[in-house]
Short mmCIF file of C-alpha atoms in Angstrom, two decimals:
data_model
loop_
_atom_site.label_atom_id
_atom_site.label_comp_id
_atom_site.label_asym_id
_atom_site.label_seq_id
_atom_site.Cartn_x
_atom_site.Cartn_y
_atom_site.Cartn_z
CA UNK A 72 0.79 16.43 24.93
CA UNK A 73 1.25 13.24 26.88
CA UNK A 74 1.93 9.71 26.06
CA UNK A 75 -1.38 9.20 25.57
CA UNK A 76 -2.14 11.98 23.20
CA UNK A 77 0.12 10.74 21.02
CA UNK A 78 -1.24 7.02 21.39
CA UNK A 79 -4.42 8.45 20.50
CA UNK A 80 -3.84 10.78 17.87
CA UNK A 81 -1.82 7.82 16.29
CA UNK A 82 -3.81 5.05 16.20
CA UNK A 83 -7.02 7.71 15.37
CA UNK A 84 -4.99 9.01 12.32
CA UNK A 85 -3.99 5.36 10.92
CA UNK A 86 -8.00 4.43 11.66
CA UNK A 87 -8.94 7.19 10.20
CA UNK A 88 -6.67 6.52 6.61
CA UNK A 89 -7.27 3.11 6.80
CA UNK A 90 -10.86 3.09 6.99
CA UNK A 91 -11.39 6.25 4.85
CA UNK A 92 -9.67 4.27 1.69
CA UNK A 93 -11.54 1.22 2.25
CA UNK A 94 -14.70 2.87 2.53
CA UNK A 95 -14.00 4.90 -0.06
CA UNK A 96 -12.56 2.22 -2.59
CA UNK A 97 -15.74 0.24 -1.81
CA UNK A 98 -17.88 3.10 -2.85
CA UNK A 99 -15.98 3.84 -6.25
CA UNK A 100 -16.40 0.00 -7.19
CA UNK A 101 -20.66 0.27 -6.45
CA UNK A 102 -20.52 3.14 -8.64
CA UNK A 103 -18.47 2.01 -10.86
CA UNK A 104 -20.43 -1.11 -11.36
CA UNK A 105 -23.12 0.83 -11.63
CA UNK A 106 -22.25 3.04 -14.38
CA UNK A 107 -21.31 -0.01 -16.40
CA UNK A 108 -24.62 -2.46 -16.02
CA UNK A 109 -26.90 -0.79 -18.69
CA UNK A 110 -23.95 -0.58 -20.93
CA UNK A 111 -23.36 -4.52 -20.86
CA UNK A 112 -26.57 -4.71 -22.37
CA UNK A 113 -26.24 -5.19 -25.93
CA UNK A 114 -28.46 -3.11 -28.72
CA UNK B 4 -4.40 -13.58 -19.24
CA UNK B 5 -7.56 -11.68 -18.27
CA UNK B 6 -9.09 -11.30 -15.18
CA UNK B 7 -11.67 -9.24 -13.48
CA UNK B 8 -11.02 -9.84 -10.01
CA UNK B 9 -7.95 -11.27 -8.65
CA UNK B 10 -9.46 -13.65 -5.86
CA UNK B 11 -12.31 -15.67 -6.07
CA UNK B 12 -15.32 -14.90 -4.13
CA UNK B 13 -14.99 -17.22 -1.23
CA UNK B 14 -11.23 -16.53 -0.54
CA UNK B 15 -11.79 -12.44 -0.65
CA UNK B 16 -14.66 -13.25 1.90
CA UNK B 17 -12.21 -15.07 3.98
CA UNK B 18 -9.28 -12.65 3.40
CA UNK B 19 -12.03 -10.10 4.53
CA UNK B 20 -13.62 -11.92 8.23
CA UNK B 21 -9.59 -13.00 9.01
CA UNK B 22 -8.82 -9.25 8.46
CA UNK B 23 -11.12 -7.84 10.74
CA UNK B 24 -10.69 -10.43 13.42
CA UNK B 25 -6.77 -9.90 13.01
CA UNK B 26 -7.36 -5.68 13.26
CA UNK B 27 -9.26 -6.10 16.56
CA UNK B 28 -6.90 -8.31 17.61
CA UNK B 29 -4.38 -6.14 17.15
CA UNK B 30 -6.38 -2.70 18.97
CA UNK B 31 -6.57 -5.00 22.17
CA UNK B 32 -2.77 -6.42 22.00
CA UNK B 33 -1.61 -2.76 20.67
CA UNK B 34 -3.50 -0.43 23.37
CA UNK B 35 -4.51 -3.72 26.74
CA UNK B 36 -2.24 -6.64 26.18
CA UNK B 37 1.61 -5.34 25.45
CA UNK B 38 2.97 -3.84 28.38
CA UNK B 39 4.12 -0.41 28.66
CA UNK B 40 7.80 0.45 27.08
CA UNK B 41 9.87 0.38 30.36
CA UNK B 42 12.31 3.79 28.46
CA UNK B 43 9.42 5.00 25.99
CA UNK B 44 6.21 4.94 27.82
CA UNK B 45 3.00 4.26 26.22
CA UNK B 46 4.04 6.05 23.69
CA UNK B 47 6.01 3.17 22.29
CA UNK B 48 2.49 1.80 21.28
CA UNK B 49 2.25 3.64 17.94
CA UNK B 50 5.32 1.08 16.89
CA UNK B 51 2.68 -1.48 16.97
CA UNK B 52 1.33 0.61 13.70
CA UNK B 53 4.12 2.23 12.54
CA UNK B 54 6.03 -0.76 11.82
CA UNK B 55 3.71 -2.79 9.98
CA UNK B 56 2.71 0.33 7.61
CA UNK B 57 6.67 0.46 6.76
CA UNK B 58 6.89 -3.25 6.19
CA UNK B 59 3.22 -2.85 4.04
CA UNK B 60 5.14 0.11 2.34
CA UNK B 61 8.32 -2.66 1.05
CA UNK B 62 5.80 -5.54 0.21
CA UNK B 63 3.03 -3.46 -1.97
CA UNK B 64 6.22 -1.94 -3.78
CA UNK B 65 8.17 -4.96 -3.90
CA UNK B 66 4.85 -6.17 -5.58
CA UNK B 67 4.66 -3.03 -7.85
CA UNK B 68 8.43 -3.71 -9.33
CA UNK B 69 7.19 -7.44 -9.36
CA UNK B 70 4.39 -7.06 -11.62
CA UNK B 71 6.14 -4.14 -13.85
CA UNK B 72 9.14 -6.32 -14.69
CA UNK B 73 6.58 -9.19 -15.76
CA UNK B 74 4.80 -6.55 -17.96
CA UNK B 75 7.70 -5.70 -19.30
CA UNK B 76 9.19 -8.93 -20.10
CA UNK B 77 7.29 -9.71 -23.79
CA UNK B 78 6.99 -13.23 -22.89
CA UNK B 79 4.41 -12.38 -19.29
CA UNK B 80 3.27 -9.25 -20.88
CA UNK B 81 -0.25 -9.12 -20.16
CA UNK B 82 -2.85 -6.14 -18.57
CA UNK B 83 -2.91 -7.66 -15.54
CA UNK B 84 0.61 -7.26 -14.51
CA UNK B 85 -0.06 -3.33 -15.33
CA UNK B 86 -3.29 -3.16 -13.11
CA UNK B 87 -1.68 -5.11 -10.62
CA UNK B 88 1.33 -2.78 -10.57
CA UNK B 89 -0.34 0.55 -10.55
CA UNK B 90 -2.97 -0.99 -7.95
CA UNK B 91 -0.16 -2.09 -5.45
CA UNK B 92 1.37 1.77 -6.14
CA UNK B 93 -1.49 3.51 -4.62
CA UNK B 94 -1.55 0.70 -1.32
CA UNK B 95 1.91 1.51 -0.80
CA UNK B 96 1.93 4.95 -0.88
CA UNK B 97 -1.01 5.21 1.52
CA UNK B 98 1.27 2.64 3.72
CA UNK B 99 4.46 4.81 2.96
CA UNK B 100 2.49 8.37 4.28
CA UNK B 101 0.82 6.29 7.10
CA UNK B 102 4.54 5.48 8.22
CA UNK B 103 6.06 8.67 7.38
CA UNK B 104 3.54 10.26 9.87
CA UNK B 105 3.35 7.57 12.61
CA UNK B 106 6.69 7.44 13.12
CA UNK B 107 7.04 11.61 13.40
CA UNK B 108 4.12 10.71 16.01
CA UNK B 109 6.19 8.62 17.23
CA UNK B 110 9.13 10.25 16.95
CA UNK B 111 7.69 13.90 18.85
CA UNK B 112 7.65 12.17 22.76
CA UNK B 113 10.82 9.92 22.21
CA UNK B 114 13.18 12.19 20.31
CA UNK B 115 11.95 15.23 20.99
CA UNK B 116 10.70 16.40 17.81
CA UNK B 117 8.96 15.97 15.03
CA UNK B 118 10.87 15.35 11.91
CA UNK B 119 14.61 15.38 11.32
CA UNK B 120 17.01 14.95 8.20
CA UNK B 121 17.59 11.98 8.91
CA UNK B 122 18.76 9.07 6.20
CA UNK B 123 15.94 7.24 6.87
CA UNK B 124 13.69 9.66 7.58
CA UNK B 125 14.66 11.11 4.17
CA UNK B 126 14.87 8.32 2.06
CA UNK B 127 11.52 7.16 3.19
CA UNK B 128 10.02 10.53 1.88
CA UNK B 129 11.57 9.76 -0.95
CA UNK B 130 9.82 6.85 -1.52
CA UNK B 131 6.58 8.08 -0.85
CA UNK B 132 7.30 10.79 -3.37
CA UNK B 133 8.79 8.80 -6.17
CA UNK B 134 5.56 6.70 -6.39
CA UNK B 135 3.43 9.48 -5.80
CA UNK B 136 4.81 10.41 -9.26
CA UNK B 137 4.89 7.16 -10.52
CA UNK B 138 0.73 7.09 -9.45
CA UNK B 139 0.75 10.49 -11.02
CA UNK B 140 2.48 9.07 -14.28
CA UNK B 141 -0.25 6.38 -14.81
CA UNK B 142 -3.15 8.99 -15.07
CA UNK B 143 -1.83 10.66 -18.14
CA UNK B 144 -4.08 9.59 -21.12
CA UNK B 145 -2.02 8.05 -23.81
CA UNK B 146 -3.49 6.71 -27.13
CA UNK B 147 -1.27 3.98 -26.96
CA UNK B 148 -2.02 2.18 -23.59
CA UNK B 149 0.77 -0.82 -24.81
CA UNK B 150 3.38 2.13 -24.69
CA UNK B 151 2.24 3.94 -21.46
CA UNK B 152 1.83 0.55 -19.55
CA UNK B 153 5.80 0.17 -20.43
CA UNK B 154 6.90 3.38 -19.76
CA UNK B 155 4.92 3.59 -15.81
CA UNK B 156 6.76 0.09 -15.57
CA UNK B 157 10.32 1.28 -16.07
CA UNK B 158 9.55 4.12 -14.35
CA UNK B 159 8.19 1.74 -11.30
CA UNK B 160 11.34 -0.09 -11.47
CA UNK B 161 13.68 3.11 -10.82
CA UNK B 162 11.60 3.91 -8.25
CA UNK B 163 12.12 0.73 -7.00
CA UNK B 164 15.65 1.24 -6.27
CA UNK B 165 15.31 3.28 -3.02
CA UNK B 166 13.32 0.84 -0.96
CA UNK B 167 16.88 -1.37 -0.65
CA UNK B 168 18.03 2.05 0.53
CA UNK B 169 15.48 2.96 2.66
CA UNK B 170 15.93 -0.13 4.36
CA UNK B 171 19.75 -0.87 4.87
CA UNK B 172 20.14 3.02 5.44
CA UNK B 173 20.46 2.78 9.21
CA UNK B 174 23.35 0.29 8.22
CA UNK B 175 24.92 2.47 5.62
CA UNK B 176 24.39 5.62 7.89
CA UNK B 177 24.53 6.96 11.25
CA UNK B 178 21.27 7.72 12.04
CA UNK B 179 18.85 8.88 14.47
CA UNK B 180 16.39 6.06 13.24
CA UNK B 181 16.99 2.82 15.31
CA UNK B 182 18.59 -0.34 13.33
CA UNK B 183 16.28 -2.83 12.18
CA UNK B 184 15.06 -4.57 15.23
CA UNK B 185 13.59 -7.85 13.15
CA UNK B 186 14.91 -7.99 10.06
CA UNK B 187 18.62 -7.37 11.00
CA UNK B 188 21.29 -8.53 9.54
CA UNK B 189 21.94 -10.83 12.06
CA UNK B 190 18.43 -11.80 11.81
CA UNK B 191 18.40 -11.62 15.62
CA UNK B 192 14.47 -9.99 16.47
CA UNK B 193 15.83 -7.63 19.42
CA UNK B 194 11.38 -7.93 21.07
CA UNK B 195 10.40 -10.62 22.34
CA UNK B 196 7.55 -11.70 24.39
CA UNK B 197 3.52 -9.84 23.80
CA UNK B 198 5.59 -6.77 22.33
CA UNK B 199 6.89 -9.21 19.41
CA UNK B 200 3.47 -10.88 19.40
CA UNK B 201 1.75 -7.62 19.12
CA UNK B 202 4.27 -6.60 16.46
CA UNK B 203 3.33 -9.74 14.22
CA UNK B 204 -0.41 -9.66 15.10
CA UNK B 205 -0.32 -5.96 13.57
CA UNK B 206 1.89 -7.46 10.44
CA UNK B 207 -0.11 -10.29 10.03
CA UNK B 208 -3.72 -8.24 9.93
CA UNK B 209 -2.18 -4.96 7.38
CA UNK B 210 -0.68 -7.68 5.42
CA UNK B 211 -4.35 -9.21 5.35
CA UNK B 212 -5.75 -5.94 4.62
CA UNK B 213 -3.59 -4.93 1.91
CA UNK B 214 -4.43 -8.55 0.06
CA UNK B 215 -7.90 -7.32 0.56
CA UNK B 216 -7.60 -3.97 -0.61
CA UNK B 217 -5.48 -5.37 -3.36
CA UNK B 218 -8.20 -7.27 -4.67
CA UNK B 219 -10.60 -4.69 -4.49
CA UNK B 220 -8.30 -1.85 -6.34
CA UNK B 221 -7.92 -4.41 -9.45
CA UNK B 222 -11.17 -4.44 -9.28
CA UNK B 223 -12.01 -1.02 -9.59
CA UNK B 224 -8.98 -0.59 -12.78
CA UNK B 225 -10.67 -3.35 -14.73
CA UNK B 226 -14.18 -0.91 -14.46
CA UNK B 227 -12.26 2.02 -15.07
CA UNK B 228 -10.91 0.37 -18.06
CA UNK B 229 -13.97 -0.94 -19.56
CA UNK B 230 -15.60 2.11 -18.98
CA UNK B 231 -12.91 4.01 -20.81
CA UNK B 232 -12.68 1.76 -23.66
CA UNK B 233 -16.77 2.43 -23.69
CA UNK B 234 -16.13 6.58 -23.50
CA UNK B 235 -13.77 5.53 -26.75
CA UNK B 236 -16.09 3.34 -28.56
CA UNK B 237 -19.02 6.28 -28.50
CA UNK B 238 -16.68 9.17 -29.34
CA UNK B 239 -15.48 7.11 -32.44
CA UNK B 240 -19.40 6.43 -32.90
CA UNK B 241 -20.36 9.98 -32.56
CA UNK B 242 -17.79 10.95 -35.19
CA UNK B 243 -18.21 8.43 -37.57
CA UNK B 244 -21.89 8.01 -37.58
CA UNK B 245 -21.48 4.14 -36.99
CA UNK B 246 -23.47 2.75 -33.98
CA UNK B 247 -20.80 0.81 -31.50
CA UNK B 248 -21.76 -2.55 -30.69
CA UNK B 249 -20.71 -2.35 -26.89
CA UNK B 250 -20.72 -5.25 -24.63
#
């Protein structure tokens, strides 16, 4: 592999992680929030 | 003290814009602006991201310990230092693996493999193993929370203990690893120039980020919470025959 390879597959891994959790995270939260709105509602 | 969110609305949103204008900053420093490593080659641009991820890995742990000690002390004690805690855990360990295999990216063109047993090589795997246990620890259902919450804190605070190793073990060793090239003892940065630039740009934006992420991982453990203490609330319902009152 040269230089650049390993530029690439570096900084595509780390985008990759990066953006994967925050996506991720972001989606869990929504859903989470979600789940819990009719349940705030008292009887 | 109870909170839902750590930051308030308008600072997240600014924590968030300064973030992403910091991360693009940093893809045209890291890959245009800093000029080529005269010995390493372009390859020496994964540094740019390796570094900070290491640095992210000390500060979200550093946080972790932080937080567990101030659970643990009765006078702080409080569910926030717990959330806080585990939340900065799972940041750091996704900083500590980012590191572990950026700088074996790194390490493939420049020293000619990929791994080696290497002090702090090893230590750092350490780390990223220890508090994938302690992360590990903290799912275990308990049915008293007060208890487990002190327990994951000790057990946050042993695992504590290596990141002073990790760091000051190309000091104590000999070691493949280069010494500290910033935070020497000497305190003598050994880049200067756009490299250095780059290399703060880069700490500056996953430092950003991790605030950010911070934020939104509390988040996400105060809904997990409530929704487990609503689970609770309907089994005891369920058995009991009593309707819960849930808000």
């Amino acid at each position: 592999m040269t230089d650049v390879g390993y530029v690439i597959a570096g900084w595509g891994i780390a985008a990759v992680v990066l953006a994967g959790y925050s996506v991720r995270l972001v989606l869990r939260i929504r859903q989470a929030e979600r789940d819990d709105a009719p349940r705030n509602v008292k009887p | 003290m109870e909170r839902d969110e750590l930051l308030a609305p308008i600072v997240r949103r600014i924590v968030g814009v300064l973030t992403i204008v910091s991360l693009v900053a940093l893809v045209l420093f890291g890959l245009w602006g800093a000029p080529t490593d005269e010995v390493q080659g372009d390859a020496q641009r994964v540094m740019y991201l390796h570094v900070p991820s290491a640095w992210l890995a000390y500060l979200a742990f550093f946080i972790t310990a932080s937080a567990s000690a101030l659970f643990l002390w009765r006078r702080t004690r409080a569910d926030v230092w717990d959330r806080v805690a585990g939340a900065s855990a799972e940041l750091g360990v996704m900083f500590t693996g980012l590191a572990l295999v950026l700088g074996s990216i790194w390490g493939r063109p420049v020293w000619g493999f990929w791994w080696a047993w290497d002090a702090r090589l090893v230590s750092t795997a350490l780390l990223f193993f220890l508090f994938l246990g302690y992360c590990a620890l903290r799912r275990i259902p308990s049915s008293d929370p007060v208890g487990a919450a002190k327990r994951n804190a000790i057990a946050a605070l042993i695992a504590f203990v290596d990141v002073p190793i990790v760091h000051f073990s190309v000091e104590w060793w000999r070691t493949l690893h280069q010494k500290a090239t910033v935070f020497n003892p000497q305190l003598n940065p050994e880049i200067h120039g756009v490299m250095a630039l780059t290399l703060w740009i880069g700490t500056i934006a996953f430092t950003l980020l991790y605030v950010y992420l911070l934020d939104r991982r509390y988040r996400l453990a105060v809904l997990e919470h409530g929704r487990a203490d609503v689970e609770l609330a309907h089994a005891i319902a369920e058995r009991t025959g009593v309707k819960a009152g849930v808000t």
